[in-house]
Amino acid sequence: MAEICPTCGLPKDLCACGEIEKEQQRIRIRLETRKFGRPITIVDGLNDNTNLESTAKELKGVCACGGTAKNGQIMLQGDHREKVRDFLLKLGYPEENIELQ
């Protein structure tokens, strides 16, 4: 017998919890200025089930910049708002749930 997902009650191979969670998230991508006027792109609103460290690592590779993941946020050095938005769309997040500031 197949394993049952504790969240949705469907078999694991038919489970849609990950897609439902992506649709319910409100992701904000904003630009802030840090010391000495340096811009930093901050991504927040990704839920706790998302592995922020691995997502940050992939984003740093896509944007060719430095960055970190801490306190539920991903911080990237420089203005990479459009690149981050495109990357999140490729991961399957709906465009209406991604807010650029």
mmCIF file of N, CA and C in Angstrom:
data_model
loop_
_atom_site.group_PDB
_atom_site.id
_atom_site.type_symbol
_atom_site.label_atom_id
_atom_site.label_comp_id
_atom_site.label_asym_id
_atom_site.label_seq_id
_atom_site.Cartn_x
_atom_site.Cartn_y
_atom_site.Cartn_z
ATOM 1 N N MET A 1 0.836 -1.180 0.000
ATOM 2 C CA MET A 1 0.000 0.000 0.000
ATOM 3 C C MET A 1 0.885 1.248 0.000
ATOM 4 N N ALA A 2 0.480 2.257 -0.752
ATOM 5 C CA ALA A 2 1.258 3.489 -0.881
ATOM 6 C C ALA A 2 1.146 4.324 0.398
ATOM 7 N N GLU A 3 2.188 5.099 0.643
ATOM 8 C CA GLU A 3 2.167 5.982 1.805
ATOM 9 C C GLU A 3 1.180 7.121 1.571
ATOM 10 N N ILE A 4 0.569 7.577 2.638
ATOM 11 C CA ILE A 4 -0.425 8.642 2.577
ATOM 12 C C ILE A 4 0.202 9.933 3.110
ATOM 13 N N CYS A 5 -0.034 11.036 2.402
ATOM 14 C CA CYS A 5 0.451 12.346 2.841
ATOM 15 C C CYS A 5 -0.355 12.787 4.059
ATOM 16 N N PRO A 6 0.310 13.181 5.154
ATOM 17 C CA PRO A 6 -0.427 13.591 6.346
ATOM 18 C C PRO A 6 -1.158 14.926 6.180
ATOM 19 N N THR A 7 -0.750 15.739 5.213
ATOM 20 C CA THR A 7 -1.363 17.049 5.031
ATOM 21 C C THR A 7 -2.646 16.987 4.217
ATOM 22 N N CYS A 8 -2.561 16.364 3.029
ATOM 23 C CA CYS A 8 -3.723 16.369 2.134
ATOM 24 C C CYS A 8 -4.485 15.051 2.119
ATOM 25 N N GLY A 9 -3.896 13.966 2.603
ATOM 26 C CA GLY A 9 -4.573 12.686 2.652
ATOM 27 C C GLY A 9 -4.506 11.889 1.368
ATOM 28 N N LEU A 10 -3.788 12.385 0.376
ATOM 29 C CA LEU A 10 -3.624 11.668 -0.886
ATOM 30 C C LEU A 10 -2.388 10.782 -0.818
ATOM 31 N N PRO A 11 -2.292 9.775 -1.702
ATOM 32 C CA PRO A 11 -1.048 8.997 -1.766
ATOM 33 C C PRO A 11 0.129 9.910 -2.119
ATOM 34 N N LYS A 12 1.318 9.562 -1.632
ATOM 35 C CA LYS A 12 2.502 10.402 -1.823
ATOM 36 C C LYS A 12 2.762 10.726 -3.295
ATOM 37 N N ASP A 13 2.545 9.757 -4.220
ATOM 38 C CA ASP A 13 2.830 10.021 -5.626
ATOM 39 C C ASP A 13 1.786 10.944 -6.264
ATOM 40 N N LEU A 14 0.641 11.160 -5.630
ATOM 41 C CA LEU A 14 -0.382 12.075 -6.140
ATOM 42 C C LEU A 14 -0.475 13.360 -5.321
ATOM 43 N N CYS A 15 0.353 13.486 -4.306
ATOM 44 C CA CYS A 15 0.304 14.619 -3.383
ATOM 45 C C CYS A 15 0.547 15.935 -4.126
ATOM 46 N N ALA A 16 -0.275 16.923 -3.833
ATOM 47 C CA ALA A 16 -0.157 18.235 -4.462
ATOM 48 C C ALA A 16 0.129 19.323 -3.432
ATOM 49 N N CYS A 17 0.583 18.950 -2.265
ATOM 50 C CA CYS A 17 0.819 19.921 -1.193
ATOM 51 C C CYS A 17 1.853 20.970 -1.584
ATOM 52 N N GLY A 18 2.925 20.554 -2.241
ATOM 53 C CA GLY A 18 3.976 21.491 -2.631
ATOM 54 C C GLY A 18 3.467 22.549 -3.586
ATOM 55 N N GLU A 19 2.646 22.161 -4.553
ATOM 56 C CA GLU A 19 2.090 23.119 -5.503
ATOM 57 C C GLU A 19 1.093 24.050 -4.823
ATOM 58 N N ILE A 20 0.302 23.522 -3.911
ATOM 59 C CA ILE A 20 -0.669 24.354 -3.196
ATOM 60 C C ILE A 20 0.056 25.385 -2.339
ATOM 61 N N GLU A 21 1.141 24.967 -1.681
ATOM 62 C CA GLU A 21 1.905 25.897 -0.854
ATOM 63 C C GLU A 21 2.511 27.005 -1.696
ATOM 64 N N LYS A 22 3.003 26.677 -2.894
ATOM 65 C CA LYS A 22 3.573 27.697 -3.773
ATOM 66 C C LYS A 22 2.521 28.718 -4.179
ATOM 67 N N GLU A 23 1.295 28.267 -4.403
ATOM 68 C CA GLU A 23 0.233 29.171 -4.830
ATOM 69 C C GLU A 23 -0.244 30.078 -3.704
ATOM 70 N N GLN A 24 -0.053 29.676 -2.448
ATOM 71 C CA GLN A 24 -0.555 30.457 -1.326
ATOM 72 C C GLN A 24 0.472 31.439 -0.775
ATOM 73 N N GLN A 25 1.704 31.409 -1.240
ATOM 74 C CA GLN A 25 2.744 32.278 -0.706
ATOM 75 C C GLN A 25 2.690 33.655 -1.352
ATOM 76 N N ARG A 26 3.014 34.676 -0.576
ATOM 77 C CA ARG A 26 3.171 36.038 -1.073
ATOM 78 C C ARG A 26 4.652 36.370 -0.952
ATOM 79 N N ILE A 27 5.340 36.427 -2.074
ATOM 80 C CA ILE A 27 6.785 36.645 -2.084
ATOM 81 C C ILE A 27 7.052 38.101 -2.438
ATOM 82 N N ARG A 28 7.873 38.754 -1.627
ATOM 83 C CA ARG A 28 8.263 40.142 -1.888
ATOM 84 C C ARG A 28 9.732 40.178 -2.272
ATOM 85 N N ILE A 29 10.013 40.895 -3.349
ATOM 86 C CA ILE A 29 11.388 41.120 -3.782
ATOM 87 C C ILE A 29 11.594 42.625 -3.725
ATOM 88 N N ARG A 30 12.490 43.070 -2.856
ATOM 89 C CA ARG A 30 12.676 44.511 -2.696
ATOM 90 C C ARG A 30 14.152 44.873 -2.715
ATOM 91 N N LEU A 31 14.404 46.133 -2.945
ATOM 92 C CA LEU A 31 15.765 46.654 -2.993
ATOM 93 C C LEU A 31 15.961 47.589 -1.812
ATOM 94 N N GLU A 32 17.031 47.371 -1.080
ATOM 95 C CA GLU A 32 17.391 48.260 0.022
ATOM 96 C C GLU A 32 18.811 48.745 -0.191
ATOM 97 N N THR A 33 19.140 49.836 0.456
ATOM 98 C CA THR A 33 20.493 50.372 0.385
ATOM 99 C C THR A 33 21.171 50.131 1.721
ATOM 100 N N ARG A 34 22.344 49.554 1.667
ATOM 101 C CA ARG A 34 23.099 49.259 2.883
ATOM 102 C C ARG A 34 24.232 50.267 3.049
ATOM 103 N N LYS A 35 25.213 49.894 3.839
ATOM 104 C CA LYS A 35 26.336 50.790 4.103
ATOM 105 C C LYS A 35 26.987 51.270 2.810
ATOM 106 N N PHE A 36 27.414 52.502 2.821
ATOM 107 C CA PHE A 36 28.140 53.112 1.718
ATOM 108 C C PHE A 36 27.327 53.131 0.425
ATOM 109 N N GLY A 37 26.004 53.094 0.523
ATOM 110 C CA GLY A 37 25.136 53.190 -0.642
ATOM 111 C C GLY A 37 25.061 51.951 -1.505
ATOM 112 N N ARG A 38 25.466 50.820 -0.991
ATOM 113 C CA ARG A 38 25.434 49.582 -1.777
ATOM 114 C C ARG A 38 24.014 49.015 -1.816
ATOM 115 N N PRO A 39 23.533 48.660 -3.007
ATOM 116 C CA PRO A 39 22.189 48.067 -3.088
ATOM 117 C C PRO A 39 22.216 46.588 -2.711
ATOM 118 N N ILE A 40 21.127 46.126 -2.128
ATOM 119 C CA ILE A 40 20.992 44.717 -1.780
ATOM 120 C C ILE A 40 19.554 44.298 -2.099
ATOM 121 N N THR A 41 19.412 43.155 -2.763
ATOM 122 C CA THR A 41 18.104 42.611 -3.110
ATOM 123 C C THR A 41 17.686 41.642 -2.013
ATOM 124 N N ILE A 42 16.485 41.842 -1.476
ATOM 125 C CA ILE A 42 15.986 40.993 -0.398
ATOM 126 C C ILE A 42 14.737 40.265 -0.878
ATOM 127 N N VAL A 43 14.746 38.942 -0.702
ATOM 128 C CA VAL A 43 13.606 38.097 -1.056
ATOM 129 C C VAL A 43 13.044 37.543 0.242
ATOM 130 N N ASP A 44 11.784 37.865 0.536
ATOM 131 C CA ASP A 44 11.163 37.275 1.716
ATOM 132 C C ASP A 44 9.745 36.836 1.382
ATOM 133 N N GLY A 45 9.195 36.024 2.246
ATOM 134 C CA GLY A 45 7.868 35.476 2.021
ATOM 135 C C GLY A 45 7.890 34.028 1.588
ATOM 136 N N LEU A 46 9.089 33.458 1.388
ATOM 137 C CA LEU A 46 9.168 32.031 1.088
ATOM 138 C C LEU A 46 8.858 31.282 2.373
ATOM 139 N N ASN A 47 8.070 30.232 2.275
ATOM 140 C CA ASN A 47 7.640 29.553 3.502
ATOM 141 C C ASN A 47 8.770 28.745 4.127
ATOM 142 N N ASP A 48 8.509 28.235 5.313
ATOM 143 C CA ASP A 48 9.530 27.534 6.088
ATOM 144 C C ASP A 48 9.928 26.200 5.468
ATOM 145 N N ASN A 49 9.062 25.612 4.638
ATOM 146 C CA ASN A 49 9.383 24.323 4.026
ATOM 147 C C ASN A 49 10.398 24.459 2.901
ATOM 148 N N THR A 50 10.558 25.673 2.372
ATOM 149 C CA THR A 50 11.523 25.905 1.310
ATOM 150 C C THR A 50 12.926 25.903 1.908
ATOM 151 N N ASN A 51 13.843 25.205 1.272
ATOM 152 C CA ASN A 51 15.222 25.185 1.739
ATOM 153 C C ASN A 51 15.895 26.476 1.274
ATOM 154 N N LEU A 52 15.958 27.456 2.165
ATOM 155 C CA LEU A 52 16.478 28.771 1.803
ATOM 156 C C LEU A 52 17.939 28.724 1.398
ATOM 157 N N GLU A 53 18.730 27.885 2.063
ATOM 158 C CA GLU A 53 20.156 27.834 1.755
ATOM 159 C C GLU A 53 20.394 27.373 0.323
ATOM 160 N N SER A 54 19.709 26.318 -0.098
ATOM 161 C CA SER A 54 19.923 25.824 -1.460
ATOM 162 C C SER A 54 19.333 26.781 -2.487
ATOM 163 N N THR A 55 18.200 27.403 -2.177
ATOM 164 C CA THR A 55 17.623 28.389 -3.091
ATOM 165 C C THR A 55 18.543 29.596 -3.216
ATOM 166 N N ALA A 56 19.123 30.036 -2.097
ATOM 167 C CA ALA A 56 20.058 31.162 -2.133
ATOM 168 C C ALA A 56 21.287 30.811 -2.962
ATOM 169 N N LYS A 57 21.769 29.595 -2.825
ATOM 170 C CA LYS A 57 22.938 29.170 -3.589
ATOM 171 C C LYS A 57 22.642 29.198 -5.089
ATOM 172 N N GLU A 58 21.460 28.709 -5.479
ATOM 173 C CA GLU A 58 21.084 28.736 -6.893
ATOM 174 C C GLU A 58 20.932 30.171 -7.389
ATOM 175 N N LEU A 59 20.320 31.034 -6.578
ATOM 176 C CA LEU A 59 20.147 32.433 -6.972
ATOM 177 C C LEU A 59 21.485 33.147 -7.116
ATOM 178 N N LYS A 60 22.429 32.853 -6.219
ATOM 179 C CA LYS A 60 23.754 33.473 -6.325
ATOM 180 C C LYS A 60 24.435 33.059 -7.615
ATOM 181 N N GLY A 61 24.218 31.821 -8.047
ATOM 182 C CA GLY A 61 24.783 31.365 -9.310
ATOM 183 C C GLY A 61 24.119 32.020 -10.502
ATOM 184 N N VAL A 62 22.804 32.151 -10.455
ATOM 185 C CA VAL A 62 22.061 32.771 -11.556
ATOM 186 C C VAL A 62 22.414 34.251 -11.680
ATOM 187 N N CYS A 63 22.515 34.936 -10.552
ATOM 188 C CA CYS A 63 22.776 36.377 -10.558
ATOM 189 C C CYS A 63 24.266 36.712 -10.568
ATOM 190 N N ALA A 64 25.114 35.726 -10.397
ATOM 191 C CA ALA A 64 26.569 35.927 -10.345
ATOM 192 C C ALA A 64 26.928 36.985 -9.304
ATOM 193 N N CYS A 65 26.483 36.759 -8.070
ATOM 194 C CA CYS A 65 26.744 37.717 -7.002
ATOM 195 C C CYS A 65 26.910 36.967 -5.685
ATOM 196 N N GLY A 66 27.248 37.693 -4.657
ATOM 197 C CA GLY A 66 27.329 37.125 -3.324
ATOM 198 C C GLY A 66 26.000 37.292 -2.618
ATOM 199 N N GLY A 67 25.826 36.561 -1.543
ATOM 200 C CA GLY A 67 24.585 36.682 -0.792
ATOM 201 C C GLY A 67 24.528 35.689 0.338
ATOM 202 N N THR A 68 23.401 35.696 1.050
ATOM 203 C CA THR A 68 23.216 34.812 2.187
ATOM 204 C C THR A 68 21.728 34.556 2.406
ATOM 205 N N ALA A 69 21.448 33.569 3.228
ATOM 206 C CA ALA A 69 20.071 33.272 3.634
ATOM 207 C C ALA A 69 20.039 33.215 5.148
ATOM 208 N N LYS A 70 19.304 34.134 5.754
ATOM 209 C CA LYS A 70 19.142 34.100 7.199
ATOM 210 C C LYS A 70 17.859 34.823 7.595
ATOM 211 N N ASN A 71 17.328 34.445 8.736
ATOM 212 C CA ASN A 71 16.101 35.022 9.290
ATOM 213 C C ASN A 71 14.925 34.940 8.322
ATOM 214 N N GLY A 72 14.843 33.875 7.546
ATOM 215 C CA GLY A 72 13.729 33.697 6.625
ATOM 216 C C GLY A 72 13.807 34.545 5.377
ATOM 217 N N GLN A 73 14.969 35.152 5.123
ATOM 218 C CA GLN A 73 15.152 36.008 3.955
ATOM 219 C C GLN A 73 16.368 35.558 3.164
ATOM 220 N N ILE A 74 16.346 35.866 1.876
ATOM 221 C CA ILE A 74 17.521 35.682 1.032
ATOM 222 C C ILE A 74 17.999 37.076 0.656
ATOM 223 N N MET A 75 19.279 37.364 0.919
ATOM 224 C CA MET A 75 19.861 38.663 0.597
ATOM 225 C C MET A 75 20.938 38.480 -0.458
ATOM 226 N N LEU A 76 20.824 39.240 -1.544
ATOM 227 C CA LEU A 76 21.780 39.181 -2.644
ATOM 228 C C LEU A 76 22.404 40.554 -2.832
ATOM 229 N N GLN A 77 23.705 40.581 -3.081
ATOM 230 C CA GLN A 77 24.401 41.844 -3.270
ATOM 231 C C GLN A 77 24.119 42.379 -4.665
ATOM 232 N N GLY A 78 23.610 43.608 -4.736
ATOM 233 C CA GLY A 78 23.311 44.237 -6.016
ATOM 234 C C GLY A 78 21.817 44.240 -6.306
ATOM 235 N N ASP A 79 21.454 44.878 -7.421
ATOM 236 C CA ASP A 79 20.054 44.968 -7.839
ATOM 237 C C ASP A 79 19.760 43.838 -8.819
ATOM 238 N N HIS A 80 19.104 42.788 -8.343
ATOM 239 C CA HIS A 80 18.814 41.607 -9.162
ATOM 240 C C HIS A 80 17.329 41.262 -9.121
ATOM 241 N N ARG A 81 16.477 42.258 -8.979
ATOM 242 C CA ARG A 81 15.047 41.999 -8.807
ATOM 243 C C ARG A 81 14.440 41.248 -9.986
ATOM 244 N N GLU A 82 14.748 41.652 -11.203
ATOM 245 C CA GLU A 82 14.161 40.994 -12.382
ATOM 246 C C GLU A 82 14.681 39.566 -12.541
ATOM 247 N N LYS A 83 15.966 39.359 -12.303
ATOM 248 C CA LYS A 83 16.533 38.012 -12.414
ATOM 249 C C LYS A 83 15.919 37.074 -11.378
ATOM 250 N N VAL A 84 15.730 37.575 -10.163
ATOM 251 C CA VAL A 84 15.136 36.761 -9.100
ATOM 252 C C VAL A 84 13.694 36.422 -9.455
ATOM 253 N N ARG A 85 12.959 37.406 -9.974
ATOM 254 C CA ARG A 85 11.568 37.163 -10.372
ATOM 255 C C ARG A 85 11.494 36.091 -11.448
ATOM 256 N N ASP A 86 12.345 36.185 -12.471
ATOM 257 C CA ASP A 86 12.361 35.185 -13.539
ATOM 258 C C ASP A 86 12.715 33.802 -12.997
ATOM 259 N N PHE A 87 13.663 33.740 -12.066
ATOM 260 C CA PHE A 87 14.068 32.467 -11.474
ATOM 261 C C PHE A 87 12.913 31.836 -10.695
ATOM 262 N N LEU A 88 12.200 32.647 -9.916
ATOM 263 C CA LEU A 88 11.079 32.120 -9.135
ATOM 264 C C LEU A 88 9.944 31.652 -10.042
ATOM 265 N N LEU A 89 9.746 32.330 -11.162
ATOM 266 C CA LEU A 89 8.728 31.884 -12.118
ATOM 267 C C LEU A 89 9.101 30.528 -12.703
ATOM 268 N N LYS A 90 10.391 30.318 -12.968
ATOM 269 C CA LYS A 90 10.840 29.024 -13.486
ATOM 270 C C LYS A 90 10.673 27.918 -12.448
ATOM 271 N N LEU A 91 10.748 28.276 -11.162
ATOM 272 C CA LEU A 91 10.546 27.289 -10.096
ATOM 273 C C LEU A 91 9.073 26.927 -9.921
ATOM 274 N N GLY A 92 8.180 27.678 -10.557
ATOM 275 C CA GLY A 92 6.766 27.343 -10.502
ATOM 276 C C GLY A 92 5.920 28.229 -9.610
ATOM 277 N N TYR A 93 6.480 29.318 -9.109
ATOM 278 C CA TYR A 93 5.689 30.241 -8.303
ATOM 279 C C TYR A 93 4.830 31.096 -9.235
ATOM 280 N N PRO A 94 3.545 31.312 -8.910
ATOM 281 C CA PRO A 94 2.677 32.118 -9.774
ATOM 282 C C PRO A 94 3.107 33.583 -9.798
ATOM 283 N N GLU A 95 2.987 34.200 -10.968
ATOM 284 C CA GLU A 95 3.434 35.584 -11.130
ATOM 285 C C GLU A 95 2.638 36.553 -10.255
ATOM 286 N N GLU A 96 1.359 36.280 -10.051
ATOM 287 C CA GLU A 96 0.539 37.198 -9.250
ATOM 288 C C GLU A 96 0.910 37.166 -7.770
ATOM 289 N N ASN A 97 1.665 36.170 -7.324
ATOM 290 C CA ASN A 97 2.083 36.087 -5.925
ATOM 291 C C ASN A 97 3.474 36.661 -5.689
ATOM 292 N N ILE A 98 4.127 37.143 -6.740
ATOM 293 C CA ILE A 98 5.461 37.731 -6.613
ATOM 294 C C ILE A 98 5.323 39.238 -6.748
ATOM 295 N N GLU A 99 5.758 39.959 -5.723
ATOM 296 C CA GLU A 99 5.617 41.408 -5.695
ATOM 297 C C GLU A 99 6.999 42.058 -5.748
ATOM 298 N N LEU A 100 7.219 42.885 -6.772
ATOM 299 C CA LEU A 100 8.469 43.640 -6.887
ATOM 300 C C LEU A 100 8.276 45.005 -6.248
ATOM 301 N N GLN A 101 9.244 45.436 -5.464
ATOM 302 C CA GLN A 101 9.173 46.759 -4.839
ATOM 303 C C GLN A 101 10.399 47.553 -5.176
#
